[in-house]
Coordinates of C-alpha atoms in Angstrom, one line a residue:
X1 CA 79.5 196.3 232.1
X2 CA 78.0 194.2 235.0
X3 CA 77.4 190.4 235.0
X4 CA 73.6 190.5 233.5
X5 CA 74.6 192.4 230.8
X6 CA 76.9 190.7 229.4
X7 CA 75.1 187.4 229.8
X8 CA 72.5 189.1 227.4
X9 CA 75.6 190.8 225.0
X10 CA 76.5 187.1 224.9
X11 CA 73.8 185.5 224.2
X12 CA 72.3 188.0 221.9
X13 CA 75.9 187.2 220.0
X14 CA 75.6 183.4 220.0
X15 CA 71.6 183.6 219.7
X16 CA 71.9 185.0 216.2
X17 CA 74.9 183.3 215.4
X18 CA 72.9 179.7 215.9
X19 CA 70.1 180.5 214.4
X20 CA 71.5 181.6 210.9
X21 CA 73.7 178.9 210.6
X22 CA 71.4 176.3 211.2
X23 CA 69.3 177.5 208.0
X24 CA 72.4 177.3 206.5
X25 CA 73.6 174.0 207.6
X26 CA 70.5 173.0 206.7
X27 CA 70.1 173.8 203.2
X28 CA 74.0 172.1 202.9
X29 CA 72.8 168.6 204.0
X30 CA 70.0 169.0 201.8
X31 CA 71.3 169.8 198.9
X32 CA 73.8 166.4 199.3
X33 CA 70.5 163.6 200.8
X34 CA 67.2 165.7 199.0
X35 CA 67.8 168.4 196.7
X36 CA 69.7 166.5 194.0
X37 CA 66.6 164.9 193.7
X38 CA 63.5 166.5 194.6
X39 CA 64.6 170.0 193.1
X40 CA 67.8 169.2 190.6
X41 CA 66.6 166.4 188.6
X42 CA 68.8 164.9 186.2
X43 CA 69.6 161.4 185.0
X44 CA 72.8 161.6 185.6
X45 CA 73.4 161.0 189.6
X46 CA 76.3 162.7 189.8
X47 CA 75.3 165.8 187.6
X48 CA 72.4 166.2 189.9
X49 CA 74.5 166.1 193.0
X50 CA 77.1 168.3 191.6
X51 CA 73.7 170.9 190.3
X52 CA 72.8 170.5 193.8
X53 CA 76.1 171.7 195.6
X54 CA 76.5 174.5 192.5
X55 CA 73.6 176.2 194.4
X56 CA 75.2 175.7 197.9
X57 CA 78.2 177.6 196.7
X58 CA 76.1 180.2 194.8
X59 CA 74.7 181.9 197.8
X60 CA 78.5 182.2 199.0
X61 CA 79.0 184.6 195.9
X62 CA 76.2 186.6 197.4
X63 CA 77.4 186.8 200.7
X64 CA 79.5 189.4 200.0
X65 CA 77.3 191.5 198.3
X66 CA 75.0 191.0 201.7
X67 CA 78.2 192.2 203.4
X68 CA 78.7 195.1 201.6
X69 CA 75.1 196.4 201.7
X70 CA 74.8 195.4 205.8
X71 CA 78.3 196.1 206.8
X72 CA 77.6 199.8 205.4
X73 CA 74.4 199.8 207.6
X74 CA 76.4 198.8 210.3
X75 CA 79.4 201.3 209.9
X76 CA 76.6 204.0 209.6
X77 CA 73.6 203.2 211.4
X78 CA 74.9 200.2 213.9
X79 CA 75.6 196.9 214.5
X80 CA 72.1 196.3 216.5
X81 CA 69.5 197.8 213.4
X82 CA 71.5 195.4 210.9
X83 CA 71.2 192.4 212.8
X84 CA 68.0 192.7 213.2
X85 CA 67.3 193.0 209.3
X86 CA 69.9 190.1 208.3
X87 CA 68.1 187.8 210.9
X88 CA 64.5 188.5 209.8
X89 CA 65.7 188.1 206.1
X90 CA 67.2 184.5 206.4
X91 CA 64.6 183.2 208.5
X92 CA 62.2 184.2 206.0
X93 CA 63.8 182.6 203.3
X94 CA 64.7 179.5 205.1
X95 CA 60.9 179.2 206.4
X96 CA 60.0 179.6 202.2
X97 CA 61.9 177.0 201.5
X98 CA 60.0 174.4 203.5
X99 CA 56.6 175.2 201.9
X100 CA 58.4 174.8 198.3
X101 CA 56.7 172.3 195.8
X102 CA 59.2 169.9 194.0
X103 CA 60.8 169.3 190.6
X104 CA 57.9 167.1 190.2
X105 CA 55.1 169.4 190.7
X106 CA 56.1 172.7 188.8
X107 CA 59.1 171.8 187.0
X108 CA 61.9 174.3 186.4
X109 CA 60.0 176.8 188.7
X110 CA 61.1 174.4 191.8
X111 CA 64.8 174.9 191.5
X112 CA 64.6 178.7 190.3
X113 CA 62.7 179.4 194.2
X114 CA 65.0 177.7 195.8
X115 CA 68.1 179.0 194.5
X116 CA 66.1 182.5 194.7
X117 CA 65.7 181.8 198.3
X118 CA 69.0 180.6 198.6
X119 CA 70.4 183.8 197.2
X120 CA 68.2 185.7 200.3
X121 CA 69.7 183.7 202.7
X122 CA 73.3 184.4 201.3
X123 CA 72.3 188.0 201.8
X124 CA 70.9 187.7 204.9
X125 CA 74.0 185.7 206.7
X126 CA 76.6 188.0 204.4
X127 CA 75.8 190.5 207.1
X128 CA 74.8 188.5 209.9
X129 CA 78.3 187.3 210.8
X130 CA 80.5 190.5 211.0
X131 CA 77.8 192.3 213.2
X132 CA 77.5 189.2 215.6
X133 CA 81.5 189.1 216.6
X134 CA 81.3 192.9 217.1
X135 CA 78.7 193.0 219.0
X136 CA 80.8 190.8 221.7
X137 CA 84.7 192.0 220.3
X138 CA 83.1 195.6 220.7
X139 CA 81.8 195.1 224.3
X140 CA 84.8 192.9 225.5
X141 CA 87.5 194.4 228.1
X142 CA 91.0 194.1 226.2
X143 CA 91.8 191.8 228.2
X144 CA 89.1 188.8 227.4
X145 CA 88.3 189.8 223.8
X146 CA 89.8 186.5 222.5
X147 CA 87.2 185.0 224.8
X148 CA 84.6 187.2 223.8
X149 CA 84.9 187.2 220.1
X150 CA 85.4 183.4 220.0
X151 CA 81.3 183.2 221.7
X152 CA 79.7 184.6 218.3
X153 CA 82.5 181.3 216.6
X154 CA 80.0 179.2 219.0
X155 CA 77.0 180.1 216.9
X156 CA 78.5 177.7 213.8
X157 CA 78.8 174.6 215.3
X158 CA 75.9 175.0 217.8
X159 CA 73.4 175.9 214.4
X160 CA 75.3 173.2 212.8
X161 CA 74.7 170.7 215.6
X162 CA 70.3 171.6 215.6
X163 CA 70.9 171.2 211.9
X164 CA 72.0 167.9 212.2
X165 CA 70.5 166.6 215.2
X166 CA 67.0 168.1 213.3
X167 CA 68.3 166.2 210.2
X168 CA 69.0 162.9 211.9
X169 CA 65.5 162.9 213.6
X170 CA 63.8 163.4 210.5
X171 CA 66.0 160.1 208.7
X172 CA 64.7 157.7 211.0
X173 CA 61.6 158.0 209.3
X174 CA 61.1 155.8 206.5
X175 CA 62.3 157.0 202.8
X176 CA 59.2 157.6 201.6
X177 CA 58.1 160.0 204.4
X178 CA 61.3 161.6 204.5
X179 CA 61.5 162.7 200.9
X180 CA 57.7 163.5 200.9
X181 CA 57.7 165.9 203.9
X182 CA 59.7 164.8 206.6
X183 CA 62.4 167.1 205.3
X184 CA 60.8 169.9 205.2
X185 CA 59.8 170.2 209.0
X186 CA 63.5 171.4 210.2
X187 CA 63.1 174.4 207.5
X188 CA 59.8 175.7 208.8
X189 CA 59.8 175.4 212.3
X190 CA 63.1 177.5 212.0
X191 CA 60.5 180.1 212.7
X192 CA 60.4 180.2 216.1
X193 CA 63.4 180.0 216.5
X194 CA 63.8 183.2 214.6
X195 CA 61.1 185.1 216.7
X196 CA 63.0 183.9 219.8
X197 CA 66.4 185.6 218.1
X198 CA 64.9 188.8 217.6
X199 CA 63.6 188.8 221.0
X200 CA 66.8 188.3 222.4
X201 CA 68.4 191.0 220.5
X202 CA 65.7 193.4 221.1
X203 CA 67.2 194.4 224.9
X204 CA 70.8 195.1 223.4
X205 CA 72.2 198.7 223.1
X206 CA 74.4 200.0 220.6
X207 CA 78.1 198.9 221.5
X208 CA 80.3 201.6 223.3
X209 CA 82.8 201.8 220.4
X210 CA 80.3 202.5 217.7
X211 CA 78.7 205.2 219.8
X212 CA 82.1 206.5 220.8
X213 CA 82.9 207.0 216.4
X214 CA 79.2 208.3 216.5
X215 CA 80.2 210.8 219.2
X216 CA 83.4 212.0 217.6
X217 CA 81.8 212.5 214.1
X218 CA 84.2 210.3 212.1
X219 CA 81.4 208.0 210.7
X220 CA 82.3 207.5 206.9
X221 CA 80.1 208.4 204.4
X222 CA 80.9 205.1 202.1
X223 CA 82.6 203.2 204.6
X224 CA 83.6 200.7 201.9
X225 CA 85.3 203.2 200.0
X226 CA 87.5 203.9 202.8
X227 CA 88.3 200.4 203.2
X228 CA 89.4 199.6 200.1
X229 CA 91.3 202.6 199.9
X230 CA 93.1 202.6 203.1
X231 CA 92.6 199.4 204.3
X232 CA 92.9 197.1 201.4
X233 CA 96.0 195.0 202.7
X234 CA 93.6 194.4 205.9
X235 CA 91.1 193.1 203.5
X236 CA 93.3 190.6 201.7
X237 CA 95.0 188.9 205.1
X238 CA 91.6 188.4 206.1
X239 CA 90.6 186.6 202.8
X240 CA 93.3 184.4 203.2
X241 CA 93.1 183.7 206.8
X242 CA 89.9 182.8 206.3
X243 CA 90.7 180.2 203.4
X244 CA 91.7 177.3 205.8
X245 CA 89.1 178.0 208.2
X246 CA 86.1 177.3 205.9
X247 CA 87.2 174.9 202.9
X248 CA 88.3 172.3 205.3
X249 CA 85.5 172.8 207.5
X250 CA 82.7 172.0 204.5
X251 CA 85.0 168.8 204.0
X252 CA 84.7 167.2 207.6
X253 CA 80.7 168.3 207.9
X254 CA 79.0 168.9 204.5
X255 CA 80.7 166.6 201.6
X256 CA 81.2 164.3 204.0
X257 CA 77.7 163.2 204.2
X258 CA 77.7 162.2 200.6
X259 CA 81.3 161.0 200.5
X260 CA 80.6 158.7 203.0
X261 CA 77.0 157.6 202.2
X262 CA 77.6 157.3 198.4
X263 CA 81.1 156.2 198.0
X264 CA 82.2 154.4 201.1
X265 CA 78.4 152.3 201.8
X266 CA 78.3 154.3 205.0
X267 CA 74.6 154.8 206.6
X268 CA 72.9 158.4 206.6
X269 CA 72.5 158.4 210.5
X270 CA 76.5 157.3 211.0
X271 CA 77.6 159.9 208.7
X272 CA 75.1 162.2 210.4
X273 CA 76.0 161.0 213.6
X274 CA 79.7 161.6 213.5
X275 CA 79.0 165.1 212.4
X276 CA 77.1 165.7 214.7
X277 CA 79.6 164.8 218.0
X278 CA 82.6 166.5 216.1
X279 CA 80.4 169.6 216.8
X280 CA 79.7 169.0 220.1
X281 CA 83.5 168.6 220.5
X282 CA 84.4 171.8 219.0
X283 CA 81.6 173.9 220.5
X284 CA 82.4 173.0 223.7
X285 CA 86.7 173.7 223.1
X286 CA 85.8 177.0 221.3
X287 CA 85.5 179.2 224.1
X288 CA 88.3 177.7 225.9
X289 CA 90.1 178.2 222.7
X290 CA 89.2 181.5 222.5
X291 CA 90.5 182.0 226.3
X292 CA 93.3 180.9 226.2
X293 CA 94.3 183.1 223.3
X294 CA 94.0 186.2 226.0
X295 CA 97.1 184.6 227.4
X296 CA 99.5 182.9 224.6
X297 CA 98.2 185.2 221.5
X298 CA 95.7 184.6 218.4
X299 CA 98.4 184.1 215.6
X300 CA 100.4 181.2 217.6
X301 CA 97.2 179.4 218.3
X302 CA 95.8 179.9 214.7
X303 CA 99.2 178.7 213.0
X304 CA 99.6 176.0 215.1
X305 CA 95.8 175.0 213.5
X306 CA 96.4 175.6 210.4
X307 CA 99.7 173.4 210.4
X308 CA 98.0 170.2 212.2
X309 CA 95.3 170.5 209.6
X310 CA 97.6 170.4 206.4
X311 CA 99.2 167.4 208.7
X312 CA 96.1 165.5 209.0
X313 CA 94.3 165.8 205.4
X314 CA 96.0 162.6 204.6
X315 CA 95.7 160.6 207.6
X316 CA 91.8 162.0 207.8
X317 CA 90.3 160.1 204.5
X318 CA 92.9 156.9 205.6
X319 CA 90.4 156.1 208.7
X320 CA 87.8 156.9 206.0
X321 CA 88.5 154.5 204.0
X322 CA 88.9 151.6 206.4
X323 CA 85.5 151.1 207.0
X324 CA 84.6 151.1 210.2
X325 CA 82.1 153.6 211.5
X326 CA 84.0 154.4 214.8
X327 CA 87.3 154.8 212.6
X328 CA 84.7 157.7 210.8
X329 CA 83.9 158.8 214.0
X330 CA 87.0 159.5 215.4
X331 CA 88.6 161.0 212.2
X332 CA 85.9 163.4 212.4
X333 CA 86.3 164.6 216.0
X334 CA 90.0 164.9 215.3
X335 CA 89.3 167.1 211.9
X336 CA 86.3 169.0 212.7
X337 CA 86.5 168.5 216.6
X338 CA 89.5 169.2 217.6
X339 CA 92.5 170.3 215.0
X340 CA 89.3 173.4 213.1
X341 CA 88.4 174.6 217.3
X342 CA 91.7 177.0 218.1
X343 CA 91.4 178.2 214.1
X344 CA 87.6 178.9 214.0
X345 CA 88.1 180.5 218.0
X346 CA 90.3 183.0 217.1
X347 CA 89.3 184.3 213.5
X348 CA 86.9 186.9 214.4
X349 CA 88.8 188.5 217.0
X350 CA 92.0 188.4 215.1
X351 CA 89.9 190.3 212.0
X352 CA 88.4 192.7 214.4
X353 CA 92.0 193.5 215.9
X354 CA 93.5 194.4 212.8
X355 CA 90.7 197.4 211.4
X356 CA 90.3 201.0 212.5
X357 CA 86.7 201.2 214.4
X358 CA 85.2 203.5 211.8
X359 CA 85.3 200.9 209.3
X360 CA 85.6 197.3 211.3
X361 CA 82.3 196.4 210.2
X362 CA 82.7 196.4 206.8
X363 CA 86.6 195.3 206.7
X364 CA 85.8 192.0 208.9
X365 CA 82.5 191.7 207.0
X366 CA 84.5 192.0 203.5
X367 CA 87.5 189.6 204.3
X368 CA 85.1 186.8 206.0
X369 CA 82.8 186.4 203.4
X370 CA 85.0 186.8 200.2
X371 CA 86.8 184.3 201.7
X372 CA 83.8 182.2 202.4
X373 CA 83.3 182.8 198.6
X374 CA 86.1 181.7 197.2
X375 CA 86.7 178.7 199.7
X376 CA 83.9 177.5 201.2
X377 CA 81.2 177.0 199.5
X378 CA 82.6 176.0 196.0
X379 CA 84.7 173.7 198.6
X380 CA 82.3 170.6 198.4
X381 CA 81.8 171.0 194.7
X382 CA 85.7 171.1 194.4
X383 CA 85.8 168.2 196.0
X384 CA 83.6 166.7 194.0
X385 CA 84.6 167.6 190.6
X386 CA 87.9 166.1 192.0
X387 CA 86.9 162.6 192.7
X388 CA 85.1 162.4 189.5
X389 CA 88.2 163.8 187.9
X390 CA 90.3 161.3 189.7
X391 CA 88.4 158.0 189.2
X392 CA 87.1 158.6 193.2
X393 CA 91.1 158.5 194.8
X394 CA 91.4 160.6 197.9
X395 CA 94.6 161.7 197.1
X396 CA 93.8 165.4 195.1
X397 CA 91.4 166.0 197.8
X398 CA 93.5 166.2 200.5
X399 CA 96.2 167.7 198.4
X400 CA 93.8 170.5 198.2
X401 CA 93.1 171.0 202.0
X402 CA 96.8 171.1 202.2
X403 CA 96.9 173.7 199.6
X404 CA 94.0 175.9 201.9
X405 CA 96.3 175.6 205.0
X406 CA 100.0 176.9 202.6
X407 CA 97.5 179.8 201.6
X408 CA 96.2 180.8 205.0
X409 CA 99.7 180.5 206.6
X410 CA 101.3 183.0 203.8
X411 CA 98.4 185.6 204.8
X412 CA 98.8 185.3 208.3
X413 CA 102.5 186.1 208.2
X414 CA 102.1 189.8 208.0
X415 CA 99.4 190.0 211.4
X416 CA 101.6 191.2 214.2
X417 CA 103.0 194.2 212.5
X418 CA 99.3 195.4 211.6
X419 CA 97.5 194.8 214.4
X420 CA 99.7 197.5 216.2
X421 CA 99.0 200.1 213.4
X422 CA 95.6 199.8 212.6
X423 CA 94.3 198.4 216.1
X424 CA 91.2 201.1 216.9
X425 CA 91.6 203.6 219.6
X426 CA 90.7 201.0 222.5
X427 CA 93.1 198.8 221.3
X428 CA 96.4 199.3 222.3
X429 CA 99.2 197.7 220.4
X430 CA 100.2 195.9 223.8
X431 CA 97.3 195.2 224.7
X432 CA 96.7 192.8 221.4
X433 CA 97.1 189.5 221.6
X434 CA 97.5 188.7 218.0

């Protein structure tokens, strides 16, 4: 593959990647600074806000249902057709979402569209990721995959980052404006961002390993069936890996913004702010991450994550709670900067390594967002729940991104012996670099 095509491989990765997450970062922050109050109305603060992050972590129950219906297009038809659908269906829905009237205006029909919409974008991204990191992991010589799969891992923090850079822009207007309609300018001028996506994608081919399954006949007729049945140990490492990954990260960048605003007197724009560099950060180390996991291995580089984040969940709320907003900063670079970059670089590739070609699509697609189900979303609300719980103390909360790090670092024990055994034909068992 020469240099200009995989500049466009790339980018038609990362492209899609951005995009969908920064409809879904969006509707996150939303649901913590407007939602609880324009859409989830309640007298209760609290109840709202908790209403609020319930339909965050709904569409993460969908998500896998997205998967399973994409990731079957995908093992059947290809990665490129899907992509195309699960980026046209979440840019629809987040573009919907901005021309929504309010609590105020129609009542209990304003929250039943949004979550309805919400539950379209769940089923949009459940399919978007998994088809993303193969189209890089599947193009990638062996021996820069880690590089190449952690490009698509780009795509979080950069949507992130418009998200909240989009979000911050829009909070230096005054309240009233805000709440009226300056929030709902990020949601529908995702648009063109969209149309730009598809464009991108519209000049990539079908990877060489797909067509290479297409060519020898072996695609399944219900890939999921096959999954579950043969590679169902596969399935549950993936969950688990994926546990410490996404709970924590939902922490540092989504119930942070309310955390901080609500409980600690810290301003919108400095909670947004230190968001907002923390992804900068960790954008920026993902790729090198990613690289440098061609050359000491995924698994050392993902423990060695996973134990510096069960070190730092105390530490993490301690700068929190001294008040200062570069103490905020800085405990959010280290968190969601620095300590999530080698865990969130290596993931994808490290999923993709471990599942027979025939079926990767759906087995990466299945373990991702099942994990994403059970951890991340219903992570802020978990949060929540705890500090209300807890008369507000920190302490349970970071108890419980210690416990997502113990979980993650049981799954990940039993890696190295499968990624020689069920590694697809192009990749060797020496050649892996889990």
């Amino acid at each position: 593959m020469d240099k200009k095509q995989t500049r466009r491989v790339l980018t038609a990765s990362l492209v899609g990647s951005s995009i969908e997450w920064f409809d879904y970062f969006l509707y996150g922050t939303m649901a913590a600074l407007v939602f609880n109050q324009l859409f989830f109305v309640n007298e209760d603060p609290t109840v709202g806000l908790m209403l609020a992050y319930a339909s965050f972590a709904l569409s993460f129950f969908i998500r896998p249902f997205g998967g399973i219906i994409f990731s079957h297009i995908g093992d059947r038809i290809g990665r490129k057709k899907t992509l195309v659908i699960t980026l046209s269906l979440m840019g629809l829905a987040t573009f919907g979402m901005g021309l929504l009237p309010t609590y105020q205006a129609i009542g209990i029909w304003a929250p039943i569209l949004l979550i309805t919409l919400r539950l379209v974008q769940g089923l949009g991204i459940g399919g978007e990721w998994g088809g993303a990191l193969l189209l890089a992991t599947e193009y990638a010589p062996p021996e820069r995959r880690g590089f190449f799969g952690s490009i698509p891992q780009m795509g979080v923090t950069i949507g992130m980052v418009m998200g909240t850079l989009a979000l911050w822009i829009m909070t230096l207007l005054p309240n009233g404006a805000f709440m009226t309609w300056g929030w709902r300018v990020p949601f529908i001028l995702s648009a063109f961002l969209v149309i730009f996506g598809l464009w991108i994608r519209k000049g990539i081919d079908e990877t060489p390993e797909f067509k290479a399954v297409q060519a020898s006949g072996e695609i399944p007729k219900l890939p999921i069936v096959d999954t579950l049945k043969y590679h169902w140990r596969e399935v549950l490492i993936a969950i688990g890996a994926k546990v410490v990954e996404t709970a924590p990260f939902y922490i540092f960048g989504t119930f942070v913004v309310s955390y901080a605003t609500t409980n600690l007197g810290f301003s919108q724009t400095a909670t947004l702010g230190s968001v907002m560099i923390a992804t900068v950060i960790t954008t920026i180390l993902i790729p090198i991450m990613g690289s440098l996991s061609d050359k000491i291995g995924r698994k050392k580089m993902y423990i060695a994550g996973a134990v510096a984040m069960a070190l730092y969940a105390f530490p993490y709320f301690w700068m929190l709670h001294q008040g200062s907003v570069l103490l905020l900063v800085v405990a959010t670079i280290i968190g969601l900067g620095i300590i999530w970059a080698p865990i969130t670089a290596v993931l994808g590739t490290m999923f993709s390594e471990i599942f027979d070609a025939k079926v990767r699509y759906t087995g990466v697609t299945l373990g991702y967002q099942i994990g994403a189900a059970l951890a991340g979303g219903t992570a802020p609300l978990v949060a929540t729940a705890l500090l209300a719980n807890f008369d507000n103390s920190y302490v349970p909360v970071a108890i419980y991104i210690i416990f997502t790090a113990l979980i993650s670092l049981v799954s990940i024990w039993a890696v190295k012996d499968l990624s020689g055994k069920q590694a697809a034909p192009k990749v060797a068992a020496k050649e892996s670099r889990v």
